[in-house]
Amino acid sequence: MSKRTGKKRRMDFEDILSEVGGFGLYQKLLVVTFMIPSFIVIPWFSMNSIFVNNVPDHWCRVPDLDHYYPNLTTEEYKSMVRPHHHSSCTTWDVDWSAVNWTGVPDPNWKTKECDAGWEYDQTNYDATSVTWWNMVCKDGHYSSLVISLLFVGDVIGTPFYGWLSDKWGRKPTFLFMALIIAVSEIGSVLSPNFVVSLMLRTINGSSMSTVYGVGYIILLELVSPGMRARMNGVATTSWTLGLCLLPLLAYLARSWIKLSIVTSVTSAALLLYWKVLPESPSWLISQERYEEAAEIMVKISKANGKKAHEGGQLLEKIKRFGEKEKAKNSGEVKQSLLDFFRYPTLRKRFLLVTFCWIGNSIPYFGLQFNVRNLAGNEFFNFFLVSLVEIPAHCGTWIFMERVGRRWCSVVAFALSTVACTLPVLMPPEYTSVGVVASLLAKAGTSSAFMTLYQQGPELFPTALRGVGLGMACTIGTGSTLIVPYIIYLDKYGSYIPFLTFAMISLLSCICASFLPETLNKKLPQSVEDAENFQKDAKFCSCGSKYPEEDDEELKVTRTNTWSHRSLSAVDLTSSIHNLCDAEYLKKRNSITSSKSVDVSVIHKHKRNSTSQSEKSTGQPNGNKFLSIESIGQPEKCIGQPNGSICKSSASKSQPEKCIGQPNGSMCQPNGSICESNASRSQPENCIGQQNGSICSASKSQLKTEKYVSRTVN
């Protein structure tokens, strides 16, 4: 029976999960053996393209120089073939056999485009896909196209694999994506045809985001709701750790072929989880595969040392729950994405959230891909830009729970805006400014990512929460198609990518400021709730300190969990404050159908609350006696000697003899309480009992119980 409503609460899947263990040995082993290792290598699948498609320094190949000047160093060679210091696509149009080189070129010499290929700097790489396919100079945009096609595949694959996970199941979809990544990765490297290689890279990118999401859902549906936030932290930290390890892997490989082989083998290794990884029991129940779901729950129960699997009742509970869910879903009205555009408030907030996703995705991936244009070692820069996500996530978690989601998002976008503005304002010779700006901006975008994942779903009604978040994320991911071309603009000015990111972050900051706060707010359950959600909130408001509560639940706020073991001075102070709060007592009085609160008496008690508290501390052993259930005490009951408080639990009025007893008692000598549980009036012989006994009339029978006073030292 529910303590709050007195009605039998509908059984949920979480209730069955709690019986077998919501986070026991079974789930902990999955975290250690599956989640952490998998999420460390998953960023390798999507981010390795930064190193695979790296564009090293290059210059024209001149065969005559190799013939007439075979002993030139690399620097001497570059100074002879480059008409200008940083020219990579032109060379001198001269007959080197007739040239008497003195170390200084003739300014009257003509130039021409490279016609014999290019030489590439091998300081960091022996070979990349750019050097293999010569994607430089007039074909330089192809290197950006390769990365853009990854995001094209992601936009197409996200809804497809999402549908597949609902159709096939979480486990087979995850393993199928791992196979796709392994085959397409190695295939794009070994393909002799450039077009085929591009097609395979697109297929490879189709699972770039979904492999993370499906892997996360597998474990999320196996743990209790209270542990899901921790699973998010484990997944995010593992992802960041994988990002930090990727530059080391690329540095050791030095070749795009070796790096792709390592990535492909790692992805194929995920197929080994076929025998270990369980299917989601909740998905199996939704497909009416109750026996398979019961088998998995039995394994969990045994591994966690529970006894839920004994007696054969687990399968019956699963079937009963599945049938109820089936009946419930059959009567529900189906919601669609068009609902976001039928209602004005919902439409406005959906568009604001979507633009925030766009304004967050572009700078996030852009800053990560732009490390190749920063001063210093690109491997170390990539490591730093990845590592900064850890303190950003920790700070965001605290900020969101203390101040709220809205201002956390605004501050995150503002930080990204200011940081990206620095390279625009500073002279270009201050090359280290770009590195510092990238670190600060990446911290801001990482914080905004985490905040939007929390705030976005909380703004949408329950039926549209999943599709709303999914569509906003998909549009945000689709916007990253232009990221490689923004990075490509660095050749015209190193400040241009930063200026673009700053403008996008500024617009997102403005949009985020118009989103309502959701911290400790009751989430909208229907479209009507979403239309009225925080409609009258002030622009400069923050999140509330305590969660909003339904009126029907107000009667049990914190009081129903108090006991003589948990009662403290803080609890007493809070309860006195509640007793002196007219609005609180009015709501509570209407729920319990008790006697109407005399507001004048409440204000009178509020003025004397300080003195009452001081008097109560004078009791023997520092005891403080407080009635927390009474809400409509008679005026003469308030302010009794020694801080006593007259109490009526169920009866509407206390017998006159009970009022004003000395020694801090609650209506009876020596701290006894005269109480009626069922009847409205107490039998006369119950009044005045000694030794702390409690007279109770329940169903016309007198029961004597031992009263234990609640004390706080």
XYZ file of C-alpha atoms in Angstrom, residues 57-312:
256
model
C 53.092 20.432 -44.507
C 53.784 19.923 -48.227
C 55.585 21.476 -51.193
C 56.004 20.798 -54.908
C 58.135 17.911 -56.094
C 60.731 19.010 -58.658
C 62.427 15.999 -60.318
C 65.224 18.180 -61.800
C 66.362 19.210 -58.338
C 66.629 15.578 -57.306
C 68.862 15.032 -60.316
C 71.071 18.142 -60.209
C 71.128 18.731 -56.413
C 70.889 15.260 -54.825
C 72.457 16.221 -51.476
C 70.078 18.999 -50.438
C 68.587 18.987 -46.963
C 64.817 19.270 -46.554
C 64.991 22.941 -45.571
C 67.286 23.772 -48.511
C 64.987 21.897 -50.885
C 61.922 23.818 -49.666
C 63.690 27.175 -49.974
C 64.548 26.431 -53.607
C 61.162 25.184 -54.812
C 58.906 27.590 -52.899
C 58.430 31.012 -54.507
C 57.183 32.276 -51.145
C 57.873 31.130 -47.627
C 54.598 29.244 -47.157
C 53.730 28.451 -50.757
C 52.646 24.818 -51.062
C 50.960 24.763 -54.451
C 53.354 26.655 -56.776
C 57.033 26.448 -57.734
C 59.535 28.222 -60.014
C 59.075 27.691 -63.729
C 62.764 27.490 -64.629
C 65.257 25.078 -66.159
C 67.272 24.012 -63.144
C 70.047 22.611 -65.354
C 70.836 26.175 -66.496
C 70.453 27.830 -63.100
C 73.486 28.806 -61.054
C 71.869 28.705 -57.603
C 73.325 31.249 -55.185
C 70.758 30.759 -52.445
C 68.573 33.685 -53.534
C 65.931 33.242 -56.284
C 65.629 35.711 -59.122
C 62.457 37.827 -58.597
C 61.928 37.835 -62.372
C 61.431 34.076 -62.516
C 57.969 32.878 -63.458
C 55.927 30.495 -61.265
C 53.712 27.542 -62.090
C 51.436 25.096 -60.260
C 52.858 21.815 -59.059
C 52.782 19.415 -61.990
C 54.884 16.534 -60.661
C 53.206 15.901 -57.332
C 54.157 16.924 -53.816
C 56.607 16.138 -51.080
C 55.203 15.811 -47.537
C 56.636 16.540 -44.128
C 57.135 13.273 -42.215
C 57.865 14.726 -38.791
C 54.647 13.363 -37.242
C 53.315 10.963 -39.883
C 54.812 8.550 -42.352
C 51.570 8.638 -44.345
C 47.951 9.804 -44.079
C 44.956 9.470 -46.382
C 45.719 13.003 -47.622
C 49.230 12.051 -48.683
C 47.945 8.803 -50.230
C 45.265 10.447 -52.370
C 47.104 13.822 -52.736
C 44.144 15.780 -51.329
C 45.957 19.124 -51.320
C 45.957 22.407 -53.230
C 43.157 22.357 -55.835
C 41.950 19.013 -54.417
C 42.301 20.174 -50.810
C 38.550 20.359 -50.271
C 38.345 16.580 -50.551
C 39.951 16.198 -47.125
C 37.082 18.256 -45.704
C 34.603 16.216 -47.734
C 35.843 12.970 -46.178
C 35.088 14.274 -42.676
C 31.762 15.789 -43.761
C 30.654 12.427 -45.114
C 31.203 10.946 -41.660
C 28.599 13.362 -40.300
C 26.299 12.687 -43.268
C 26.401 9.023 -42.355
C 25.723 9.883 -38.722
C 22.612 11.898 -39.634
C 21.293 8.991 -41.704
C 22.349 6.254 -39.310
C 21.065 7.766 -36.049
C 17.326 7.300 -36.775
C 17.964 4.038 -38.631
C 19.904 2.360 -35.833
C 17.463 3.813 -33.307
C 14.629 2.075 -35.133
C 16.752 -1.062 -35.415
C 17.396 -1.166 -31.665
C 13.640 -1.088 -31.049
C 13.042 -3.748 -33.697
C 15.980 -6.131 -33.201
C 16.923 -5.323 -29.641
C 19.751 -3.423 -27.965
C 22.330 -6.204 -27.950
C 22.207 -7.303 -31.617
C 22.085 -3.670 -32.797
C 25.179 -2.767 -30.758
C 27.119 -5.765 -32.049
C 25.935 -5.154 -35.620
C 27.259 -1.584 -35.459
C 30.580 -2.859 -34.133
C 30.804 -5.177 -37.148
C 29.903 -2.348 -39.533
C 32.622 -0.125 -38.059
C 35.265 -2.859 -38.275
C 34.491 -3.769 -41.909
C 34.031 -0.215 -43.223
C 37.133 1.083 -41.439
C 39.532 -1.475 -42.884
C 37.712 -1.452 -46.234
C 38.139 2.307 -46.694
C 41.876 1.938 -46.147
C 42.405 -0.993 -48.506
C 40.093 0.231 -51.272
C 42.001 1.155 -54.475
C 39.163 3.412 -55.638
C 38.672 6.855 -54.108
C 34.869 6.910 -54.600
C 34.467 3.498 -52.961
C 36.641 4.682 -50.100
C 34.364 7.705 -49.608
C 31.268 5.490 -49.571
C 32.820 3.229 -46.944
C 33.743 6.244 -44.802
C 30.101 7.368 -44.967
C 28.918 3.938 -43.809
C 31.547 4.040 -41.078
C 30.196 7.373 -39.817
C 26.599 6.094 -39.727
C 27.173 4.509 -36.306
C 29.397 7.265 -34.926
C 26.874 8.519 -32.346
C 24.450 5.612 -32.035
C 27.047 3.058 -30.928
C 27.551 5.229 -27.835
C 23.832 5.673 -27.206
C 22.840 2.022 -27.614
C 25.738 0.820 -25.469
C 24.684 3.259 -22.766
C 21.025 2.177 -22.922
C 21.984 -1.482 -22.462
C 23.354 -0.827 -18.997
C 20.937 1.984 -18.173
C 17.981 -0.418 -18.414
C 19.660 -2.863 -16.032
C 20.282 -0.531 -13.073
C 17.976 1.153 -10.591
C 16.862 4.746 -11.288
C 19.022 6.061 -8.456
C 22.182 4.759 -10.149
C 21.487 6.096 -13.636
C 23.125 9.454 -13.005
C 26.273 7.639 -11.894
C 26.222 5.536 -15.041
C 26.128 8.756 -17.039
C 29.213 9.929 -15.149
C 31.029 6.637 -15.762
C 30.204 6.710 -19.477
C 31.260 10.346 -19.897
C 34.514 9.864 -17.994
C 35.351 6.731 -19.987
C 34.700 8.623 -23.239
C 37.057 11.415 -22.143
C 39.715 8.896 -21.122
C 39.479 7.325 -24.578
C 39.901 10.738 -26.197
C 43.029 11.336 -24.121
C 44.500 7.981 -25.217
C 43.763 8.474 -28.930
C 46.616 10.968 -29.655
C 49.086 8.572 -28.021
C 47.797 5.791 -30.257
C 48.128 7.989 -33.367
C 51.609 9.121 -32.346
C 52.790 5.523 -31.998
C 51.124 4.357 -35.221
C 52.450 7.242 -37.429
C 50.479 5.824 -40.358
C 46.816 6.070 -41.245
C 46.811 2.425 -42.297
C 48.173 1.200 -38.959
C 45.812 3.449 -37.013
C 42.822 2.216 -39.029
C 43.842 -1.397 -38.497
C 44.055 -0.866 -34.736
C 40.636 0.815 -34.749
C 39.117 -1.945 -36.874
C 40.511 -4.726 -34.690
C 39.296 -2.936 -31.544
C 35.802 -2.632 -32.985
C 35.792 -6.290 -33.997
C 36.838 -7.212 -30.463
C 33.478 -5.872 -29.216
C 31.857 -8.879 -30.890
C 33.334 -11.000 -28.082
C 30.593 -9.597 -25.848
C 28.032 -11.750 -27.673
C 28.115 -14.405 -24.935
C 28.535 -11.983 -22.034
C 26.266 -9.051 -22.822
C 22.592 -9.507 -21.823
C 19.642 -8.238 -23.764
C 17.567 -5.542 -22.106
C 14.841 -7.259 -20.016
C 12.537 -4.263 -20.377
C 12.817 -4.482 -24.175
C 12.091 -8.228 -24.058
C 8.986 -7.534 -21.970
C 7.825 -4.931 -24.498
C 8.140 -7.634 -27.183
C 6.172 -10.125 -25.001
C 9.203 -12.408 -24.717
C 8.583 -12.984 -21.034
C 10.504 -16.261 -20.654
C 13.724 -14.747 -22.018
C 13.329 -11.713 -19.768
C 12.762 -13.997 -16.777
C 15.944 -15.972 -17.571
C 18.032 -12.795 -17.494
C 16.383 -11.576 -14.285
C 17.055 -14.964 -12.664
C 20.767 -14.631 -13.550
C 20.822 -11.152 -12.045
C 19.084 -12.347 -8.877
C 21.508 -15.240 -8.398
C 24.598 -13.110 -9.063
C 23.391 -10.430 -6.643
C 22.619 -12.952 -3.903
C 18.876 -12.271 -3.932
C 16.041 -14.770 -3.514
C 13.619 -13.307 -6.050
C 14.223 -16.241 -8.402
C 13.084 -18.785 -5.835
C 9.532 -20.113 -5.981
C 8.946 -19.408 -9.673
